[in-house]
Short mmCIF file of C-alpha atoms and ligand atoms in Angstrom, two decimals:
data_model
loop_
_atom_site.label_atom_id
_atom_site.label_comp_id
_atom_site.label_asym_id
_atom_site.label_seq_id
_atom_site.Cartn_x
_atom_site.Cartn_y
_atom_site.Cartn_z
CA MET A 381 87.24 101.73 114.78
CA ILE A 382 87.65 98.22 113.60
CA PRO A 383 89.57 98.68 109.96
CA ILE A 384 88.39 97.20 107.21
CA THR A 385 92.05 95.86 106.76
CA VAL A 386 94.96 95.06 108.95
CA VAL A 387 98.65 94.48 107.89
CA ASP A 388 101.11 92.18 109.95
CA VAL A 389 104.42 91.77 108.37
CA ALA A 390 106.43 92.33 111.65
CA ASP A 391 107.71 88.39 111.88
CA ALA A 392 109.60 89.36 108.69
CA GLU A 393 112.23 91.52 110.39
CA PRO A 394 114.55 88.76 111.14
CA LEU A 395 114.55 87.56 107.22
CA VAL A 396 114.79 91.13 105.90
CA LEU A 397 117.74 92.19 108.09
CA GLU A 398 118.76 88.79 106.44
CA VAL A 399 118.53 90.65 103.04
CA LEU A 400 119.51 93.96 104.23
CA ARG A 401 123.05 92.71 105.31
CA SER A 402 123.51 90.17 103.14
CA GLY A 403 124.46 92.74 100.93
CA VAL A 404 121.81 90.90 97.69
CA ILE A 405 118.74 92.91 97.50
CA ALA A 406 117.05 92.66 94.43
CA GLN A 407 116.40 89.21 93.31
CA GLY A 408 117.95 86.55 94.06
CA PRO A 409 117.88 83.43 96.40
CA MET A 410 115.15 84.86 98.66
CA VAL A 411 113.02 85.42 95.27
CA LYS A 412 113.67 82.35 94.78
CA ARG A 413 112.95 80.46 97.89
CA PHE A 414 109.04 82.68 98.06
CA GLU A 415 108.90 81.37 94.81
CA ASP A 416 109.06 77.47 95.65
CA ALA A 417 106.80 78.58 98.77
CA PHE A 418 103.88 79.26 96.86
CA ALA A 419 104.18 77.44 94.49
CA GLU A 420 103.92 74.68 97.14
CA VAL A 421 100.82 76.74 99.17
CA ALA A 422 98.71 77.08 95.68
CA GLY A 423 99.19 73.88 95.51
CA VAL A 424 101.16 74.31 91.25
CA PRO A 425 103.87 73.46 89.59
CA HIS A 426 105.73 76.95 88.78
CA ALA A 427 105.56 80.09 90.35
CA VAL A 428 106.99 83.22 88.72
CA ALA A 429 107.29 86.12 90.80
CA VAL A 430 106.95 88.99 88.86
CA ASN A 431 107.27 93.06 91.22
CA ASN A 432 103.18 93.36 90.76
CA GLY A 433 99.95 91.69 90.44
CA THR A 434 98.98 94.07 87.34
CA THR A 435 102.87 92.62 85.26
CA ALA A 436 101.73 89.11 86.64
CA LEU A 437 98.55 90.12 84.25
CA VAL A 438 100.58 91.12 81.82
CA ALA A 439 102.82 88.79 81.16
CA ALA A 440 101.01 85.94 81.55
CA ILE A 441 99.10 88.07 78.39
CA GLU A 442 102.52 89.02 76.80
CA VAL A 443 103.38 85.30 76.03
CA LEU A 444 100.06 84.06 74.50
CA ASP A 445 101.22 86.12 71.42
CA LEU A 446 98.14 87.19 70.73
CA GLN A 447 97.25 88.94 67.24
CA PRO A 448 96.49 92.74 66.90
CA GLY A 449 92.53 93.28 67.31
CA ASP A 450 92.53 89.40 68.99
CA GLU A 451 90.28 89.95 72.66
CA VAL A 452 90.15 88.53 75.84
CA VAL A 453 86.32 88.15 77.28
CA THR A 454 86.02 89.09 81.34
CA THR A 455 84.19 90.22 83.78
CA PRO A 456 82.98 94.31 84.68
CA PHE A 457 82.80 94.08 88.58
CA THR A 458 86.25 94.29 88.75
CA PHE A 459 89.69 96.49 90.18
CA VAL A 460 90.82 98.39 87.35
CA ALA A 461 93.76 96.38 86.70
CA THR A 462 92.20 93.80 84.84
CA LEU A 463 91.27 95.95 82.53
CA ASN A 464 94.60 98.05 82.01
CA ALA A 465 96.47 94.86 82.55
CA ILE A 466 94.78 93.60 78.92
CA LEU A 467 95.06 96.74 77.41
CA GLU A 468 98.59 97.45 78.48
CA ALA A 469 99.34 93.29 76.89
CA GLY A 470 97.67 95.41 73.43
CA ALA A 471 95.03 93.30 73.27
CA THR A 472 91.21 94.60 73.63
CA ALA A 473 88.62 93.34 76.14
CA ARG A 474 85.36 92.59 75.37
CA PHE A 475 83.21 91.68 78.77
CA ALA A 476 80.57 88.81 79.95
CA ASP A 477 77.56 89.56 82.48
CA ILE A 478 78.48 88.05 85.98
CA SER A 479 76.39 85.41 88.45
CA ARG A 480 74.80 87.58 91.22
CA THR A 481 75.36 84.13 94.16
CA ASP A 482 78.78 84.36 92.92
CA PHE A 483 79.78 87.64 91.64
CA ASN A 484 81.99 86.20 89.42
CA LEU A 485 81.83 85.54 85.19
CA ASP A 486 78.46 83.85 84.38
CA PRO A 487 79.09 81.04 82.12
CA ASN A 488 76.37 81.71 80.07
CA SER A 489 76.41 85.22 79.77
CA VAL A 490 80.34 83.84 78.26
CA ALA A 491 79.18 81.88 75.81
CA ASP A 492 77.31 84.82 74.61
CA ALA A 493 80.21 87.42 74.37
CA VAL A 494 82.60 85.01 72.49
CA THR A 495 83.58 85.98 69.18
CA ASP A 496 85.93 84.34 66.44
CA ARG A 497 88.30 87.47 67.65
CA THR A 498 88.27 86.18 71.08
CA LYS A 499 91.47 84.49 71.94
CA VAL A 500 91.77 84.24 75.97
CA LEU A 501 88.73 83.78 78.44
CA MET A 502 89.92 86.13 81.73
CA PRO A 503 88.05 84.92 85.04
CA VAL A 504 87.91 87.02 88.01
CA HIS A 505 88.10 85.00 91.73
CA LEU A 506 86.45 87.91 92.92
CA TYR A 507 86.91 88.61 97.29
CA GLY A 508 88.51 85.19 97.50
CA GLN A 509 85.98 82.93 95.52
CA THR A 510 86.59 81.00 92.25
CA ALA A 511 84.36 81.41 89.49
CA ASP A 512 82.70 78.41 88.18
CA MET A 513 85.42 77.29 86.79
CA GLY A 514 83.84 73.87 86.08
CA LYS A 515 81.73 75.27 83.44
CA LEU A 516 83.62 77.89 81.92
CA VAL A 517 87.22 75.51 81.20
CA PRO A 518 85.17 73.15 79.05
CA LEU A 519 83.68 76.38 77.16
CA ALA A 520 87.18 77.88 76.79
CA GLU A 521 88.38 74.55 75.53
CA GLU A 522 84.97 74.55 73.02
CA HIS A 523 86.12 77.30 71.77
CA GLY A 524 89.70 76.64 72.16
CA LEU A 525 90.70 79.59 74.69
CA ALA A 526 93.63 80.41 76.46
CA LEU A 527 92.38 80.08 80.00
CA VAL A 528 94.39 83.32 82.12
CA GLU A 529 92.85 83.48 86.42
CA ASP A 530 92.41 86.21 87.45
CA ALA A 531 93.43 85.15 90.89
CA ALA A 532 95.05 88.24 92.94
CA GLN A 533 91.84 88.24 95.26
CA ALA A 534 92.08 84.32 95.90
CA VAL A 535 95.60 82.35 96.54
CA GLY A 536 94.50 79.38 98.71
CA ALA A 537 90.84 79.18 97.42
CA THR A 538 90.04 75.89 95.61
CA PHE A 539 87.19 74.37 92.93
CA ASP A 540 86.34 71.13 92.97
CA GLY A 541 89.56 70.99 95.58
CA ARG A 542 91.62 72.03 92.37
CA PRO A 543 93.68 75.24 93.73
CA ALA A 544 93.19 79.14 91.96
CA GLY A 545 95.64 80.10 89.45
CA SER A 546 96.03 75.66 88.37
CA TYR A 547 93.60 75.52 85.86
CA GLY A 548 95.01 78.38 83.29
CA ILE A 549 98.41 80.42 84.15
CA GLY A 550 97.28 81.77 87.26
CA CYS A 551 98.21 85.29 88.21
CA PHE A 552 97.88 87.02 91.77
CA SER A 553 98.88 89.79 93.47
CA LEU A 554 100.48 90.81 97.15
CA TYR A 555 99.80 93.76 97.71
CA ALA A 556 100.14 95.47 101.24
CA THR A 557 96.48 94.54 101.52
CA LYS A 558 95.85 91.43 99.75
CA ASN A 559 95.82 88.02 101.85
CA VAL A 560 99.81 87.82 101.01
CA THR A 561 101.19 90.13 100.72
CA THR A 562 104.98 91.22 99.66
CA ALA A 563 104.20 95.26 99.88
CA GLU A 564 104.21 95.34 96.13
CA GLY A 565 104.54 91.78 94.26
CA GLY A 566 102.48 89.50 92.17
CA VAL A 567 103.23 85.55 91.12
CA ILE A 568 102.33 83.73 87.82
CA THR A 569 101.50 79.88 88.20
CA THR A 570 101.60 77.05 85.79
CA GLY A 571 101.89 73.82 85.46
CA ASP A 572 104.07 73.45 82.08
CA ALA A 573 107.04 74.28 82.82
CA ALA A 574 109.00 75.78 79.33
CA LEU A 575 105.85 78.47 79.60
CA ALA A 576 107.60 79.44 83.03
CA ASP A 577 110.86 79.91 82.18
CA ARG A 578 109.51 82.07 79.07
CA LEU A 579 108.09 84.26 81.95
CA ARG A 580 111.17 84.24 84.01
CA VAL A 581 113.29 85.05 80.69
CA LEU A 582 109.99 87.87 79.99
CA ARG A 583 110.57 89.31 83.68
CA ASN A 584 114.19 90.13 83.04
CA GLN A 585 115.01 92.31 80.26
CA GLY A 586 114.14 88.37 77.83
CA MET A 587 117.29 87.72 79.02
CA ARG A 588 118.17 84.01 78.82
CA ALA A 589 121.73 85.22 79.80
CA ARG A 590 124.50 87.83 80.38
CA TYR A 591 123.01 90.06 77.27
CA GLN A 592 121.13 87.30 75.40
CA TYR A 593 118.04 88.68 75.03
CA GLU A 594 115.32 86.15 73.58
CA VAL A 595 112.12 88.25 72.87
CA ALA A 596 111.29 92.50 73.83
CA GLY A 597 110.82 91.90 77.29
CA HIS A 598 110.59 93.85 80.59
CA ASN A 599 112.25 94.47 84.05
CA TYR A 600 109.45 92.75 86.57
CA ARG A 601 111.49 91.40 89.17
CA MET A 602 110.59 91.21 92.48
CA THR A 603 113.18 92.09 94.78
CA ASP A 604 115.15 89.58 97.63
CA LEU A 605 113.82 92.55 99.89
CA HIS A 606 110.25 92.40 99.07
CA ALA A 607 110.37 87.88 98.74
CA ALA A 608 111.07 88.45 102.73
CA VAL A 609 108.29 89.82 103.74
CA GLY A 610 106.00 87.48 101.81
CA ILE A 611 107.89 84.32 103.00
CA PRO A 612 106.27 83.93 106.90
CA GLN A 613 103.02 84.66 105.69
CA LEU A 614 103.30 81.61 103.19
CA GLU A 615 103.91 79.79 107.00
CA LYS A 616 100.49 80.68 108.05
CA LEU A 617 98.57 81.08 105.39
CA ALA A 618 96.37 77.81 106.38
CA THR A 619 96.52 79.49 109.43
CA LEU A 620 95.32 83.33 108.78
CA THR A 621 93.31 81.94 105.84
CA ASP A 622 90.89 79.73 108.81
CA ALA A 623 91.15 82.78 110.86
CA ARG A 624 89.21 84.28 107.75
CA ARG A 625 86.74 81.63 107.76
CA ARG A 626 85.84 81.79 111.25
CA ASN A 627 85.42 85.05 110.71
CA ALA A 628 83.07 84.80 107.85
CA THR A 629 81.23 82.28 109.12
CA ALA A 630 80.47 84.04 112.29
CA LEU A 631 79.52 86.80 110.20
CA SER A 632 76.82 84.87 108.34
CA GLU A 633 75.62 83.60 111.75
CA GLY A 634 75.32 87.16 113.42
CA LEU A 635 73.82 89.04 110.11
CA ALA A 636 71.39 86.39 108.87
CA GLY A 637 67.32 87.51 108.52
CA ILE A 638 67.90 90.88 108.10
CA PRO A 639 65.22 92.20 105.35
CA GLY A 640 66.79 93.88 102.78
CA LEU A 641 70.39 92.54 103.08
CA GLU A 642 71.93 89.31 101.47
CA THR A 643 75.21 88.07 102.77
CA PRO A 644 77.56 86.13 100.80
CA ALA A 645 77.61 82.74 99.47
CA VAL A 646 80.36 79.78 99.81
CA LEU A 647 79.25 77.33 96.62
CA PRO A 648 78.90 73.89 96.60
CA GLY A 649 82.47 72.60 95.85
CA ARG A 650 84.11 75.89 96.15
CA GLU A 651 86.69 76.64 98.99
CA HIS A 652 86.00 80.37 99.60
CA VAL A 653 89.46 81.94 101.05
CA TRP A 654 87.23 85.78 102.19
CA HIS A 655 88.98 88.30 100.79
CA GLN A 656 86.57 90.19 101.12
CA TYR A 657 83.17 90.03 102.90
CA THR A 658 80.55 91.07 100.92
CA VAL A 659 77.33 91.92 101.15
CA LEU A 660 74.53 92.86 99.08
CA VAL A 661 72.15 95.87 99.99
CA THR A 662 69.07 95.48 98.22
CA GLU A 663 65.18 97.56 98.13
CA ASP A 664 63.56 95.91 100.91
CA ALA A 665 67.12 97.51 103.24
CA ALA A 666 65.76 101.18 105.74
CA VAL A 667 68.36 102.39 104.06
CA ASP A 668 70.84 102.80 100.30
CA ARG A 669 73.74 101.12 100.20
CA ASP A 670 75.49 104.37 100.29
CA GLU A 671 73.64 106.15 103.35
CA PHE A 672 74.41 102.20 105.07
CA ALA A 673 78.13 102.68 104.35
CA ALA A 674 78.32 106.39 106.40
CA LYS A 675 75.92 104.84 108.39
CA LEU A 676 79.17 102.54 109.64
CA THR A 677 82.06 104.70 108.78
CA GLU A 678 80.50 107.58 110.83
CA ARG A 679 79.97 104.08 114.20
CA GLY A 680 83.36 103.51 113.57
CA ILE A 681 82.91 100.30 111.36
CA GLY A 682 85.49 100.43 108.76
CA ASN A 683 83.89 99.00 105.23
CA GLY A 684 84.23 99.32 101.52
CA ILE A 685 82.63 99.25 98.28
CA TYR A 686 84.64 96.78 95.75
CA TYR A 687 83.58 98.63 92.97
CA PRO A 688 81.62 101.47 92.51
CA LYS A 689 81.05 101.16 89.09
CA LEU A 690 81.50 98.80 86.18
CA VAL A 691 85.05 98.53 84.89
CA PHE A 692 84.62 99.96 82.10
CA ASP A 693 82.23 102.60 83.35
CA TYR A 694 85.01 105.66 82.94
CA ASP A 695 84.97 108.32 80.76
CA CYS A 696 89.18 107.28 79.76
CA TYR A 697 87.69 104.02 78.55
CA ARG A 698 84.89 105.75 77.06
CA ASP A 699 86.22 106.08 73.07
CA HIS A 700 88.74 103.14 73.83
CA PRO A 701 89.48 101.49 70.33
CA ARG A 702 90.49 98.49 72.48
CA VAL A 703 87.43 98.34 75.15
CA ILE A 704 84.46 96.86 73.76
CA ALA A 705 81.97 97.60 76.73
CA SER A 706 78.30 96.05 76.68
CA ASP A 707 75.33 95.70 79.22
CA ALA A 708 75.59 93.72 81.76
CA PRO A 709 72.36 93.54 84.33
CA VAL A 710 73.51 91.82 87.12
CA ALA A 711 76.98 93.81 87.54
CA THR A 712 75.60 96.69 87.01
CA LYS A 713 73.06 96.29 89.66
CA VAL A 714 75.49 94.43 92.35
CA ALA A 715 78.12 97.33 91.79
CA GLU A 716 75.03 99.95 93.33
CA GLN A 717 74.69 97.53 96.42
CA ALA A 718 77.58 95.16 97.24
CA LEU A 719 79.34 95.82 100.58
CA SER A 720 82.31 94.74 102.20
CA LEU A 721 82.70 94.73 105.90
CA PRO A 722 85.70 93.66 107.75
CA VAL A 723 86.85 89.94 107.95
CA HIS A 724 90.61 89.53 108.19
CA PRO A 725 92.25 87.94 110.66
CA LYS A 726 92.51 90.27 113.15
CA LEU A 727 89.14 90.30 113.83
CA THR A 728 88.66 89.28 118.11
CA ALA A 729 85.09 87.92 118.31
CA GLY A 730 84.42 91.26 120.43
CA ASP A 731 84.46 92.81 117.33
CA ILE A 732 82.21 90.48 114.94
CA ASP A 733 79.98 91.31 118.11
CA THR A 734 80.41 94.39 117.54
CA ILE A 735 79.75 94.54 113.70
CA VAL A 736 76.64 92.90 114.07
CA THR A 737 75.44 94.85 116.32
CA THR A 738 76.18 98.25 114.84
CA VAL A 739 74.20 96.05 111.01
CA ARG A 740 71.54 95.55 113.20
CA GLU A 741 71.36 99.05 114.60
CA VAL A 742 71.62 100.72 111.15
CA LEU A 743 69.02 99.06 109.06
CA GLY A 744 66.50 98.44 112.34
CA ALA A 745 66.69 95.09 112.20
C1 LIG B 1680 94.85 93.30 93.40
C2 LIG B 1680 94.65 93.47 92.46
C3 LIG B 1680 95.60 93.79 91.05
C4 LIG B 1680 96.56 93.86 91.10
O1 LIG B 1680 97.12 93.49 91.47
P1 LIG B 1680 98.50 94.66 91.78
O2 LIG B 1680 99.52 94.20 92.13
O3 LIG B 1680 98.18 96.00 92.72
O4 LIG B 1680 99.20 95.31 90.71
C5 LIG B 1680 94.38 93.09 89.54
N1 LIG B 1680 93.33 92.16 90.11
C6 LIG B 1680 92.08 92.52 90.64
C7 LIG B 1680 91.09 91.99 91.09
C8 LIG B 1680 93.16 92.78 92.17
O5 LIG B 1680 92.27 92.51 93.32
#
């Protein structure tokens, strides 16, 4: 079996042991060290580590001081955390459609979705490629919207040379399967020192100094044990990302020209970090997407469907007063056709050959 993802944190052992032996195991100096390294790697001035990517998003929305009824416009083609964070922060979610070329928010659709209650634009940099920030940033400025980037899958990705998470408030996930992991964890990034300060207070029960509370806060702290798991990965992130890029290039070469199979595009001016390598299985393919997935699994090729439905298309959101569902024909189609293949840094050249040969077999090409 070639797995869709491999978690390799074995080289964190010395640092983790150092934390265990120090007796300082909750948030302490290792978290600070992780934050400094993350800010450097991500190309942002301030990084605030938290306990997961979802709370990173909640905190990023909370510091914007929204009023009841204020709306966040985001994509319906995302992991459920994007939506849950908006709701947890007390805001209302509204959706725009995506573009089939990058799977991310379509700026034209965003322009149509904005109302006079819209206060935040939340693009998701899905699969490791940024949204079209060249159009979304001016759009946000024009409508006076704050920009919160769900960069959970996009550590190190750039648009016009500028890193994901540096355009607005950036929110990263460090979940086990993400490109950088601390098992569970998250990071909020910003260029605004005052905002970073507020986020640090919010993360720690709203506490500035011992028993000096400034806001109703949370316990969103990361632990030094978790930070120790992540630090060695930041040191070698460029190498790991290069391996993902090489794998993606080899897959796209090997899978070119198969009827009914669209390989993922890297758009001009964007550096993709390949959290996922996602193909579209169209009507012209020999089998449909679900059958394709089943046959790959049967033949030992790990694969994943991210995501099988639009994020609001579940009963628990159907009558939710703060979820404003809307038609998203492109996202709906993509959710029927998308399938991710292994692209992680542990793949060998032999693995890539096996994936290519098996996909060709299954699709009769
Ligand atoms: C992983 C992920 C999150 C949430 O991160 P957690 O660390 O699991 O809480 C949010 N948005 C997207 C797009 C993600 O992939």
